[in-house]
Amino acid sequence: MIDQIFGVWNYWIVFILMMIGLYIVISKKSLLKKIVGLAIFQTSVFLLYITFGKIAGGTAPILTDNVNEIYSNPLPHVLILTAIVVGVATTALGLALTVRINKAYGTINEDEISASDLVEYHEKYLEDKN
Amino acid sequence: MIGEIIINAFLVTLMLTIAIFIINTRKVISTILLTGTYSLVAALMFVSLDAVDVAFTEASVGAGISTILFLAALSYLPKEEKEEKFNLKHIYAICTCTIVSGLLIWASYDLPLVGQLENPAHQHLAQDFIEGSRNHIGIPNVVTSILASYRGYDTFGETVVIYTAGIAVLVLLHDGVSKISKINKEKK
Amino acid sequence: MDNLILKVCTKVLFTPIILFGLYVQFHGDFGPGGGFQAGVIVAAAFILYAMVFSVEDCKVIMPPKLNFFLLALGAFLYGFVGIIGLILGDPYLSYDVLGSTKEAGQHIGILLVEFGVGLTVCNVMISLFYSFANFNFGKKNND
């Protein structure tokens, strides 16, 4: 019974974490908070992959002299290792864009940015009309 | 065995708690520090799931450098988010997320249980890689031998992606704009 | 920052951090570690120095031009190791012909490739920190 519950417990938590990340990306207006939401989503996917690679009673995939040793699956580890570093590089790119947007608009709130875009568009429209 | 399960359950629940706290924090500095803690707990989680290389990377990159970059960016950004009333859009978002997570949890009953040796993920390539790393490459750390040799193309691509992202940030934040405006002023 | 304890501690810690980074880099074949982690650790040493002293002081020990050069050199080294194999008559990025035996070739290839990855990651992280620290916010864009 307890094995049955904990066999899927990790999956449940991963899915809930994923949806928390998605909720932050959808509903929060601050661009910085959206990047944090993406980071949460990303980490939950990493956790899902590593969970697939786990073998109960196995060890880390570093070879020992014992021939009968069971190793956890190394392939998801490789995929996620590179993904983490790429993730931080793309996060930095997002932060750089946010900093530039803040310099141009004076705000990082989504609604205010689109409002000031509308005002600018409207002024241009009036100028063209005259 | 039972101890492993308890540690596992404790760590994932801790991650869930931190993530729920992140949703409603309005001070940006606490958001950033909570994100760093989240990454650190994720690294502990990776250790308990036998992925030592990944845990090492997550602890140094996710909890270390990422937090520093967030703090460096924060010095140019507003320190607090604007207060927002709970409105219809939030209800739509909550409904969407609840439905999708319900569907995913329903689907999770078709996934193999965690940690079984006979799971499909462990049947094909993994054994070949472990044997090949012992006999052909001769390096004890299987993760390194897959990373650099078996999947060398993949890692080359990732390195180029990191390089490109670095160049893109340099272009975005470079001081070139002020230099151009200085030249324009001299022309005038 | 004008704190004597921080400055002395940074000076003492700077070399051991880089040494630890090199250990992680070259011990990646036998234990956890490798280019990605080592690059970040070495970059952390430079970032610590830049935070405690100043970015200008850090630019003396790691000039931006050298930084850009090493940034490109790492990715180039990775691609070049593959091309050496190609010239010696093997598929791209297959290291068997680099050494006297197949195993020795694999060892040399993996060591060089990981070194390239480490160089790129380290210098990307340092240049990210430089560009975030130097971003000029004083003037608005439209003046």
CSV table of C-alpha atoms in Angstrom, one decimal:
chain,number,residue,atom,x,y,z
A,1,MET,CA,0.0,0.0,0.0
A,2,ILE,CA,2.6,2.5,1.1
A,3,ASP,CA,4.8,1.5,-1.9
A,4,GLN,CA,1.8,2.1,-4.2
A,5,ILE,CA,1.3,5.6,-2.8
A,6,PHE,CA,4.9,6.6,-2.8
A,7,GLY,CA,5.5,5.1,-6.2
A,8,VAL,CA,3.4,7.9,-7.7
A,9,TRP,CA,3.8,10.6,-5.0
A,10,ASN,CA,6.8,12.1,-6.8
A,11,TYR,CA,4.9,12.3,-10.1
A,12,TRP,CA,2.0,14.1,-8.3
A,13,ILE,CA,4.2,16.7,-6.7
A,14,VAL,CA,6.1,17.2,-10.0
A,15,PHE,CA,2.8,17.9,-11.8
A,16,ILE,CA,1.5,20.3,-9.1
A,17,LEU,CA,4.8,22.2,-9.2
A,18,MET,CA,4.6,22.4,-12.9
A,19,MET,CA,1.1,23.9,-12.7
A,20,ILE,CA,2.3,26.4,-10.0
A,21,GLY,CA,4.9,27.6,-12.4
A,22,LEU,CA,2.3,27.8,-15.2
A,23,TYR,CA,-0.1,29.7,-12.9
A,24,ILE,CA,2.7,32.3,-12.0
A,25,VAL,CA,3.5,32.7,-15.8
A,26,ILE,CA,-0.2,33.2,-16.7
A,27,SER,CA,-1.5,35.4,-13.8
A,28,LYS,CA,1.3,37.5,-12.5
A,29,LYS,CA,1.9,40.9,-14.2
A,30,SER,CA,5.5,41.5,-13.2
A,31,LEU,CA,8.0,40.2,-15.9
A,32,LEU,CA,10.6,39.2,-13.2
A,33,LYS,CA,8.0,37.0,-11.5
A,34,LYS,CA,7.2,35.4,-14.9
A,35,ILE,CA,10.9,34.4,-15.2
A,36,VAL,CA,10.8,33.0,-11.7
A,37,GLY,CA,7.7,31.0,-12.7
A,38,LEU,CA,9.5,29.6,-15.8
A,39,ALA,CA,12.4,28.6,-13.5
A,40,ILE,CA,10.0,26.7,-11.2
A,41,PHE,CA,8.4,24.9,-14.2
A,42,GLN,CA,11.9,24.0,-15.5
A,43,THR,CA,13.0,22.5,-12.2
A,44,SER,CA,9.9,20.4,-12.0
A,45,VAL,CA,10.6,19.0,-15.5
A,46,PHE,CA,14.2,18.2,-14.3
A,47,LEU,CA,12.8,16.4,-11.3
A,48,LEU,CA,10.4,14.4,-13.5
A,49,TYR,CA,13.3,13.2,-15.7
A,50,ILE,CA,15.6,12.3,-12.7
A,51,THR,CA,12.6,10.4,-11.2
A,52,PHE,CA,12.4,8.3,-14.3
A,53,GLY,CA,16.1,7.4,-13.9
A,54,LYS,CA,15.8,6.2,-10.3
A,55,ILE,CA,16.2,2.5,-9.5
A,56,ALA,CA,15.4,1.4,-5.9
A,57,GLY,CA,18.5,-0.1,-4.3
A,58,GLY,CA,20.8,1.3,-7.0
A,59,THR,CA,23.8,3.6,-6.6
A,60,ALA,CA,25.0,6.7,-8.5
A,61,PRO,CA,26.3,5.8,-12.0
A,62,ILE,CA,30.0,5.7,-11.1
A,63,LEU,CA,31.5,2.3,-11.9
A,64,THR,CA,32.8,0.2,-9.0
A,65,ASP,CA,34.7,-3.1,-9.0
A,66,ASN,CA,31.6,-5.0,-7.9
A,67,VAL,CA,30.1,-6.5,-11.1
A,68,ASN,CA,26.7,-7.1,-9.7
A,69,GLU,CA,26.1,-3.5,-8.7
A,70,ILE,CA,22.9,-1.9,-9.9
A,71,TYR,CA,23.4,1.7,-11.2
A,72,SER,CA,20.6,4.2,-11.8
A,73,ASN,CA,19.9,5.2,-15.4
A,74,PRO,CA,22.7,7.7,-16.5
A,75,LEU,CA,21.0,8.9,-19.7
A,76,PRO,CA,18.4,11.3,-18.0
A,77,HIS,CA,21.2,12.7,-15.9
A,78,VAL,CA,23.2,13.7,-19.0
A,79,LEU,CA,20.2,15.3,-20.6
A,80,ILE,CA,19.3,17.3,-17.5
A,81,LEU,CA,22.9,18.3,-16.7
A,82,THR,CA,23.3,20.2,-19.9
A,83,ALA,CA,19.7,21.5,-19.6
A,84,ILE,CA,20.4,23.2,-16.3
A,85,VAL,CA,23.3,25.2,-17.6
A,86,VAL,CA,21.4,26.2,-20.8
A,87,GLY,CA,18.5,27.1,-18.4
A,88,VAL,CA,20.6,29.6,-16.5
A,89,ALA,CA,22.0,31.1,-19.8
A,90,THR,CA,18.4,31.6,-21.1
A,91,THR,CA,17.3,33.0,-17.7
A,92,ALA,CA,20.1,35.6,-17.9
A,93,LEU,CA,18.9,36.5,-21.4
A,94,GLY,CA,15.4,37.0,-20.1
A,95,LEU,CA,16.7,39.2,-17.3
A,96,ALA,CA,18.7,41.3,-19.8
A,97,LEU,CA,15.6,41.8,-21.8
A,98,THR,CA,13.7,42.8,-18.7
A,99,VAL,CA,16.3,45.3,-17.7
A,100,ARG,CA,16.2,46.8,-21.2
A,101,ILE,CA,12.4,47.0,-21.1
A,102,ASN,CA,12.5,48.7,-17.7
A,103,LYS,CA,15.0,51.3,-19.2
A,104,ALA,CA,12.8,52.0,-22.2
A,105,TYR,CA,9.3,52.0,-20.5
A,106,GLY,CA,10.2,52.8,-16.8
A,107,THR,CA,8.2,49.8,-15.7
A,108,ILE,CA,8.1,46.0,-15.9
A,109,ASN,CA,4.4,45.6,-15.3
A,110,GLU,CA,2.7,44.0,-18.3
A,111,ASP,CA,-0.4,46.1,-18.2
A,112,GLU,CA,1.4,49.4,-18.0
A,113,ILE,CA,3.7,48.5,-20.9
A,114,SER,CA,0.8,47.7,-23.2
A,115,ALA,CA,-1.0,50.8,-22.0
A,116,SER,CA,1.9,53.1,-22.8
A,117,ASP,CA,2.3,51.3,-26.2
A,118,LEU,CA,-1.4,52.1,-26.9
A,119,VAL,CA,-0.9,55.8,-26.0
A,120,GLU,CA,2.1,56.1,-28.3
A,121,TYR,CA,0.1,54.4,-31.2
A,122,HIS,CA,-2.8,56.7,-30.6
A,123,GLU,CA,-0.6,59.8,-30.7
A,124,LYS,CA,1.0,58.6,-33.9
A,125,TYR,CA,-2.5,58.0,-35.4
A,126,LEU,CA,-3.6,61.6,-34.5
A,127,GLU,CA,-0.4,63.0,-36.0
A,128,ASP,CA,-1.0,61.1,-39.3
A,129,LYS,CA,-4.6,62.2,-39.4
A,130,ASN,CA,-3.6,65.9,-39.2
B,1,MET,CA,14.1,1.6,2.2
B,2,ILE,CA,11.5,3.2,4.4
B,3,GLY,CA,14.0,5.9,5.4
B,4,GLU,CA,14.6,6.7,1.8
B,5,ILE,CA,10.9,7.1,1.1
B,6,ILE,CA,10.5,9.4,4.1
B,7,ILE,CA,13.4,11.7,3.1
B,8,ASN,CA,12.0,11.7,-0.5
B,9,ALA,CA,8.5,12.7,0.6
B,10,PHE,CA,9.8,15.3,3.0
B,11,LEU,CA,12.0,17.0,0.4
B,12,VAL,CA,9.3,17.1,-2.4
B,13,THR,CA,6.8,18.5,0.1
B,14,LEU,CA,9.3,21.2,1.1
B,15,MET,CA,9.7,22.1,-2.5
B,16,LEU,CA,5.9,22.4,-2.9
B,17,THR,CA,5.7,24.6,0.2
B,18,ILE,CA,8.4,26.9,-1.1
B,19,ALA,CA,6.7,27.2,-4.5
B,20,ILE,CA,3.3,28.1,-2.9
B,21,PHE,CA,5.1,30.8,-0.9
B,22,ILE,CA,6.6,32.2,-4.1
B,23,ILE,CA,3.2,32.8,-5.6
B,24,ASN,CA,2.1,35.4,-3.1
B,25,THR,CA,5.3,37.1,-2.2
B,26,ARG,CA,5.3,40.8,-3.4
B,27,LYS,CA,8.8,41.8,-2.2
B,28,VAL,CA,11.1,40.9,-5.1
B,29,ILE,CA,14.1,40.2,-2.9
B,30,SER,CA,12.2,37.5,-1.0
B,31,THR,CA,11.0,36.0,-4.3
B,32,ILE,CA,14.6,35.7,-5.4
B,33,LEU,CA,15.9,34.2,-2.2
B,34,LEU,CA,13.0,31.7,-2.1
B,35,THR,CA,13.9,30.7,-5.7
B,36,GLY,CA,17.5,30.0,-4.6
B,37,THR,CA,16.2,27.9,-1.7
B,38,TYR,CA,14.0,26.0,-4.0
B,39,SER,CA,17.0,25.2,-6.3
B,40,LEU,CA,19.0,24.0,-3.3
B,41,VAL,CA,16.2,21.7,-2.1
B,42,ALA,CA,15.9,20.4,-5.6
B,43,ALA,CA,19.7,19.6,-5.5
B,44,LEU,CA,19.1,17.6,-2.3
B,45,MET,CA,16.3,15.8,-4.0
B,46,PHE,CA,18.6,14.9,-6.9
B,47,VAL,CA,21.1,13.5,-4.4
B,48,SER,CA,18.4,11.3,-2.9
B,49,LEU,CA,17.5,10.1,-6.4
B,50,ASP,CA,21.2,9.0,-7.1
B,51,ALA,CA,21.9,11.8,-9.6
B,52,VAL,CA,25.1,13.2,-8.0
B,53,ASP,CA,26.3,15.0,-11.1
B,54,VAL,CA,23.0,16.8,-11.6
B,55,ALA,CA,22.9,17.7,-7.9
B,56,PHE,CA,26.4,19.2,-8.2
B,57,THR,CA,25.3,21.3,-11.2
B,58,GLU,CA,22.0,22.4,-9.7
B,59,ALA,CA,23.7,23.5,-6.5
B,60,SER,CA,26.4,25.5,-8.2
B,61,VAL,CA,24.4,26.9,-11.2
B,62,GLY,CA,20.8,27.0,-10.0
B,63,ALA,CA,21.3,28.1,-6.4
B,64,GLY,CA,24.6,30.0,-6.9
B,65,ILE,CA,25.1,31.8,-10.2
B,66,SER,CA,21.3,32.2,-11.0
B,67,THR,CA,20.7,33.9,-7.7
B,68,ILE,CA,23.6,36.3,-8.3
B,69,LEU,CA,22.3,37.2,-11.7
B,70,PHE,CA,18.8,37.8,-10.4
B,71,LEU,CA,20.2,40.1,-7.6
B,72,ALA,CA,22.4,41.9,-10.2
B,73,ALA,CA,19.3,42.5,-12.4
B,74,LEU,CA,17.3,43.6,-9.4
B,75,SER,CA,19.5,46.6,-8.8
B,76,TYR,CA,18.0,48.1,-12.0
B,77,LEU,CA,14.4,47.0,-11.4
B,78,PRO,CA,11.6,48.1,-9.1
B,79,LYS,CA,12.0,46.4,-5.6
B,80,GLU,CA,8.3,45.7,-5.1
B,81,GLU,CA,5.5,44.5,-7.2
B,82,LYS,CA,2.3,46.5,-7.6
B,83,GLU,CA,-0.6,45.2,-5.6
B,84,GLU,CA,-3.2,43.4,-7.6
B,85,LYS,CA,-6.8,42.7,-6.8
B,86,PHE,CA,-8.1,39.1,-7.3
B,87,ASN,CA,-10.1,39.2,-10.5
B,88,LEU,CA,-11.8,37.1,-13.1
B,89,LYS,CA,-8.5,36.4,-14.9
B,90,HIS,CA,-7.0,34.7,-11.8
B,91,ILE,CA,-10.1,32.5,-11.6
B,92,TYR,CA,-9.6,31.4,-15.3
B,93,ALA,CA,-5.9,30.7,-14.6
B,94,ILE,CA,-6.7,28.7,-11.5
B,95,CYS,CA,-9.4,26.7,-13.3
B,96,THR,CA,-7.0,25.9,-16.2
B,97,CYS,CA,-4.2,24.9,-13.9
B,98,THR,CA,-6.4,22.7,-11.7
B,99,ILE,CA,-8.0,20.9,-14.8
B,100,VAL,CA,-4.6,20.3,-16.4
B,101,SER,CA,-3.0,19.0,-13.1
B,102,GLY,CA,-6.0,16.8,-12.5
B,103,LEU,CA,-5.6,15.3,-16.0
B,104,LEU,CA,-1.9,14.8,-15.5
B,105,ILE,CA,-2.4,13.1,-12.1
B,106,TRP,CA,-5.0,10.9,-13.7
B,107,ALA,CA,-2.5,10.0,-16.4
B,108,SER,CA,0.1,9.3,-13.8
B,109,TYR,CA,-1.6,6.0,-12.9
B,110,ASP,CA,-0.5,4.7,-16.3
B,111,LEU,CA,3.1,5.5,-15.6
B,112,PRO,CA,5.4,2.8,-14.1
B,113,LEU,CA,6.0,3.1,-10.4
B,114,VAL,CA,9.2,4.9,-9.3
B,115,GLY,CA,12.3,2.9,-8.9
B,116,GLN,CA,11.3,-0.5,-10.4
B,117,LEU,CA,14.2,-2.3,-12.2
B,118,GLU,CA,11.8,-3.6,-15.0
B,119,ASN,CA,10.6,-0.1,-16.0
B,120,PRO,CA,10.8,0.5,-19.8
B,121,ALA,CA,13.3,3.4,-19.4
B,122,HIS,CA,16.0,1.0,-18.0
B,123,GLN,CA,15.6,-1.7,-20.7
B,124,HIS,CA,17.4,-0.5,-23.8
B,125,LEU,CA,20.3,2.0,-24.1
B,126,ALA,CA,21.3,2.5,-20.4
B,127,GLN,CA,22.9,-1.0,-20.0
B,128,ASP,CA,24.8,-0.6,-23.3
B,129,PHE,CA,26.2,2.7,-22.1
B,130,ILE,CA,27.3,1.3,-18.8
B,131,GLU,CA,29.0,-1.7,-20.4
B,132,GLY,CA,30.5,0.5,-23.1
B,133,SER,CA,31.9,2.9,-20.5
B,134,ARG,CA,33.5,0.0,-18.7
B,135,ASN,CA,34.9,-1.8,-21.7
B,136,HIS,CA,35.4,0.6,-24.6
B,137,ILE,CA,36.0,4.0,-23.0
B,138,GLY,CA,37.5,3.0,-19.6
B,139,ILE,CA,36.1,5.9,-17.6
B,140,PRO,CA,34.4,5.1,-14.3
B,141,ASN,CA,32.0,8.1,-14.4
B,142,VAL,CA,29.3,6.9,-16.9
B,143,VAL,CA,27.7,10.4,-17.0
B,144,THR,CA,31.0,12.0,-18.2
B,145,SER,CA,31.5,9.3,-20.9
B,146,ILE,CA,28.0,9.7,-22.3
B,147,LEU,CA,28.2,13.5,-22.1
B,148,ALA,CA,31.5,13.9,-23.9
B,149,SER,CA,31.7,10.8,-26.1
B,150,TYR,CA,28.4,9.0,-26.9
B,151,ARG,CA,26.4,12.2,-27.0
B,152,GLY,CA,29.2,14.6,-28.1
B,153,TYR,CA,27.1,16.3,-30.8
B,154,ASP,CA,24.4,17.1,-28.2
B,155,THR,CA,26.9,18.7,-25.8
B,156,PHE,CA,28.5,20.6,-28.6
B,157,GLY,CA,25.1,22.0,-29.4
B,158,GLU,CA,24.5,23.0,-25.8
B,159,THR,CA,27.9,24.7,-25.6
B,160,VAL,CA,27.1,26.7,-28.7
B,161,VAL,CA,23.7,27.7,-27.1
B,162,ILE,CA,25.4,28.9,-24.0
B,163,TYR,CA,27.9,30.9,-26.1
B,164,THR,CA,25.1,32.4,-28.1
B,165,ALA,CA,23.1,33.4,-25.0
B,166,GLY,CA,26.2,35.0,-23.6
B,167,ILE,CA,26.8,37.0,-26.8
B,168,ALA,CA,23.1,38.0,-26.9
B,169,VAL,CA,23.2,39.4,-23.3
B,170,LEU,CA,26.4,41.3,-24.2
B,171,VAL,CA,24.7,42.8,-27.2
B,172,LEU,CA,21.6,43.7,-25.2
B,173,LEU,CA,23.4,45.3,-22.3
B,174,HIS,CA,26.4,46.8,-24.1
B,175,ASP,CA,27.2,50.4,-23.7
B,176,GLY,CA,27.1,51.0,-27.5
B,177,VAL,CA,23.9,53.1,-27.4
B,178,SER,CA,25.5,56.0,-25.5
B,179,LYS,CA,28.5,55.9,-27.8
B,180,ILE,CA,26.3,56.3,-30.9
B,181,SER,CA,24.4,59.2,-29.3
B,182,LYS,CA,27.7,60.9,-28.4
B,183,ILE,CA,28.8,60.6,-32.1
B,184,ASN,CA,25.4,62.0,-33.2
B,185,LYS,CA,25.8,65.0,-30.9
B,186,GLU,CA,29.3,65.8,-32.2
B,187,LYS,CA,27.9,65.7,-35.8
B,188,LYS,CA,25.2,68.2,-34.8
C,1,MET,CA,32.9,48.1,0.0
C,2,ASP,CA,35.3,48.9,2.9
C,3,ASN,CA,35.4,45.9,5.1
C,4,LEU,CA,38.9,44.6,6.0
C,5,ILE,CA,37.7,41.1,7.0
C,6,LEU,CA,35.9,40.5,3.7
C,7,LYS,CA,38.9,41.7,1.7
C,8,VAL,CA,41.4,39.5,3.5
C,9,CYS,CA,39.0,36.5,3.4
C,10,THR,CA,38.5,37.0,-0.4
C,11,LYS,CA,42.3,37.2,-1.0
C,12,VAL,CA,42.8,34.0,1.0
C,13,LEU,CA,39.9,32.1,-0.6
C,14,PHE,CA,40.5,33.2,-4.2
C,15,THR,CA,43.2,30.6,-5.0
C,16,PRO,CA,41.6,27.6,-3.3
C,17,ILE,CA,38.3,28.2,-5.1
C,18,ILE,CA,40.1,28.2,-8.5
C,19,LEU,CA,42.1,25.1,-7.4
C,20,PHE,CA,38.8,23.4,-6.4
C,21,GLY,CA,37.4,24.3,-9.9
C,22,LEU,CA,40.5,22.7,-11.6
C,23,TYR,CA,40.1,19.6,-9.4
C,24,VAL,CA,36.4,19.3,-10.5
C,25,GLN,CA,37.4,19.9,-14.1
C,26,PHE,CA,40.1,17.2,-14.4
C,27,HIS,CA,38.7,14.7,-11.9
C,28,GLY,CA,35.4,14.6,-13.8
C,29,ASP,CA,36.3,11.3,-15.3
C,30,PHE,CA,36.5,9.5,-12.0
C,31,GLY,CA,33.9,11.2,-9.8
C,32,PRO,CA,31.1,13.7,-10.0
C,33,GLY,CA,32.1,16.8,-11.9
C,34,GLY,CA,33.1,18.0,-15.4
C,35,GLY,CA,33.3,21.1,-17.5
C,36,PHE,CA,29.9,22.6,-16.7
C,37,GLN,CA,30.4,22.6,-12.9
C,38,ALA,CA,34.1,23.6,-13.0
C,39,GLY,CA,33.4,26.5,-15.2
C,40,VAL,CA,30.8,27.9,-12.8
C,41,ILE,CA,33.0,27.4,-9.8
C,42,VAL,CA,36.0,29.2,-11.4
C,43,ALA,CA,33.6,32.0,-12.5
C,44,ALA,CA,32.3,32.2,-8.9
C,45,ALA,CA,35.8,33.0,-7.7
C,46,PHE,CA,36.1,36.0,-10.1
C,47,ILE,CA,32.5,37.2,-9.2
C,48,LEU,CA,33.4,37.1,-5.5
C,49,TYR,CA,36.5,39.2,-6.2
C,50,ALA,CA,34.4,41.7,-8.3
C,51,MET,CA,31.8,42.0,-5.5
C,52,VAL,CA,34.2,42.5,-2.6
C,53,PHE,CA,36.6,44.8,-4.4
C,54,SER,CA,35.1,46.4,-7.5
C,55,VAL,CA,34.4,45.5,-11.1
C,56,GLU,CA,37.3,47.7,-12.3
C,57,ASP,CA,39.7,45.8,-10.0
C,58,CYS,CA,38.4,42.5,-11.4
C,59,LYS,CA,38.9,43.8,-15.0
C,60,VAL,CA,42.6,44.1,-14.2
C,61,ILE,CA,42.9,40.4,-13.5
C,62,MET,CA,40.4,39.3,-16.2
C,63,PRO,CA,40.4,41.9,-18.9
C,64,PRO,CA,37.2,41.9,-21.1
C,65,LYS,CA,39.2,41.3,-24.3
C,66,LEU,CA,40.8,38.2,-22.8
C,67,ASN,CA,37.3,37.2,-21.6
C,68,PHE,CA,35.8,37.5,-25.1
C,69,PHE,CA,38.8,35.6,-26.6
C,70,LEU,CA,38.5,32.7,-24.1
C,71,LEU,CA,34.7,32.7,-24.5
C,72,ALA,CA,35.1,31.9,-28.2
C,73,LEU,CA,38.1,29.7,-27.8
C,74,GLY,CA,36.2,27.2,-25.6
C,75,ALA,CA,33.5,26.5,-28.2
C,76,PHE,CA,36.2,26.5,-31.0
C,77,LEU,CA,38.3,23.9,-29.1
C,78,TYR,CA,35.3,21.6,-28.9
C,79,GLY,CA,34.6,21.8,-32.6
C,80,PHE,CA,38.3,21.6,-33.5
C,81,VAL,CA,38.8,18.3,-31.6
C,82,GLY,CA,36.1,16.9,-33.8
C,83,ILE,CA,37.8,18.1,-36.9
C,84,ILE,CA,41.1,16.5,-35.9
C,85,GLY,CA,39.3,13.2,-35.8
C,86,LEU,CA,37.8,13.9,-39.2
C,87,ILE,CA,41.2,14.7,-40.7
C,88,LEU,CA,42.7,11.4,-39.3
C,89,GLY,CA,40.0,9.4,-41.0
C,90,ASP,CA,37.3,8.9,-38.4
C,91,PRO,CA,33.7,10.2,-38.0
C,92,TYR,CA,33.3,13.7,-36.5
C,93,LEU,CA,33.7,13.8,-32.7
C,94,SER,CA,34.9,10.2,-32.5
C,95,TYR,CA,38.1,10.2,-30.4
C,96,ASP,CA,39.4,6.7,-31.1
C,97,VAL,CA,42.3,7.9,-33.3
C,98,LEU,CA,43.6,10.7,-31.1
C,99,GLY,CA,45.8,8.4,-29.0
C,100,SER,CA,48.0,5.3,-29.4
C,101,THR,CA,45.2,3.0,-28.3
C,102,LYS,CA,41.4,3.4,-28.5
C,103,GLU,CA,41.1,4.0,-24.8
C,104,ALA,CA,43.9,6.5,-24.7
C,105,GLY,CA,42.3,8.4,-27.6
C,106,GLN,CA,39.0,8.5,-25.8
C,107,HIS,CA,40.7,9.8,-22.6
C,108,ILE,CA,42.5,12.6,-24.5
C,109,GLY,CA,39.4,13.5,-26.5
C,110,ILE,CA,37.1,13.7,-23.4
C,111,LEU,CA,39.7,15.7,-21.5
C,112,LEU,CA,40.0,18.3,-24.3
C,113,VAL,CA,36.3,18.5,-24.9
C,114,GLU,CA,35.5,19.0,-21.2
C,115,PHE,CA,38.2,21.7,-21.1
C,116,GLY,CA,36.5,23.5,-23.9
C,117,VAL,CA,33.2,23.3,-22.2
C,118,GLY,CA,34.7,24.6,-19.0
C,119,LEU,CA,36.3,27.6,-20.7
C,120,THR,CA,33.1,28.6,-22.4
C,121,VAL,CA,30.9,28.3,-19.4
C,122,CYS,CA,33.4,30.1,-17.1
C,123,ASN,CA,33.8,33.0,-19.4
C,124,VAL,CA,30.1,33.3,-20.3
C,125,MET,CA,29.3,33.5,-16.6
C,126,ILE,CA,32.0,36.2,-16.0
C,127,SER,CA,30.9,38.2,-19.0
C,128,LEU,CA,27.2,38.0,-17.9
C,129,PHE,CA,28.2,39.4,-14.5
C,130,TYR,CA,30.3,42.2,-16.2
C,131,SER,CA,27.5,43.3,-18.5
C,132,PHE,CA,24.9,43.3,-15.6
C,133,ALA,CA,27.3,45.2,-13.4
C,134,ASN,CA,28.3,47.8,-16.0
C,135,PHE,CA,24.8,48.5,-17.5
C,136,ASN,CA,24.4,52.3,-17.6
C,137,PHE,CA,21.1,53.3,-16.1
C,138,GLY,CA,21.7,57.0,-15.6
C,139,LYS,CA,20.2,58.2,-18.8
C,140,LYS,CA,16.9,57.5,-20.4
C,141,ASN,CA,17.0,56.0,-23.9
C,142,ASN,CA,15.5,58.9,-25.7
C,143,ASP,CA,18.0,61.7,-25.0
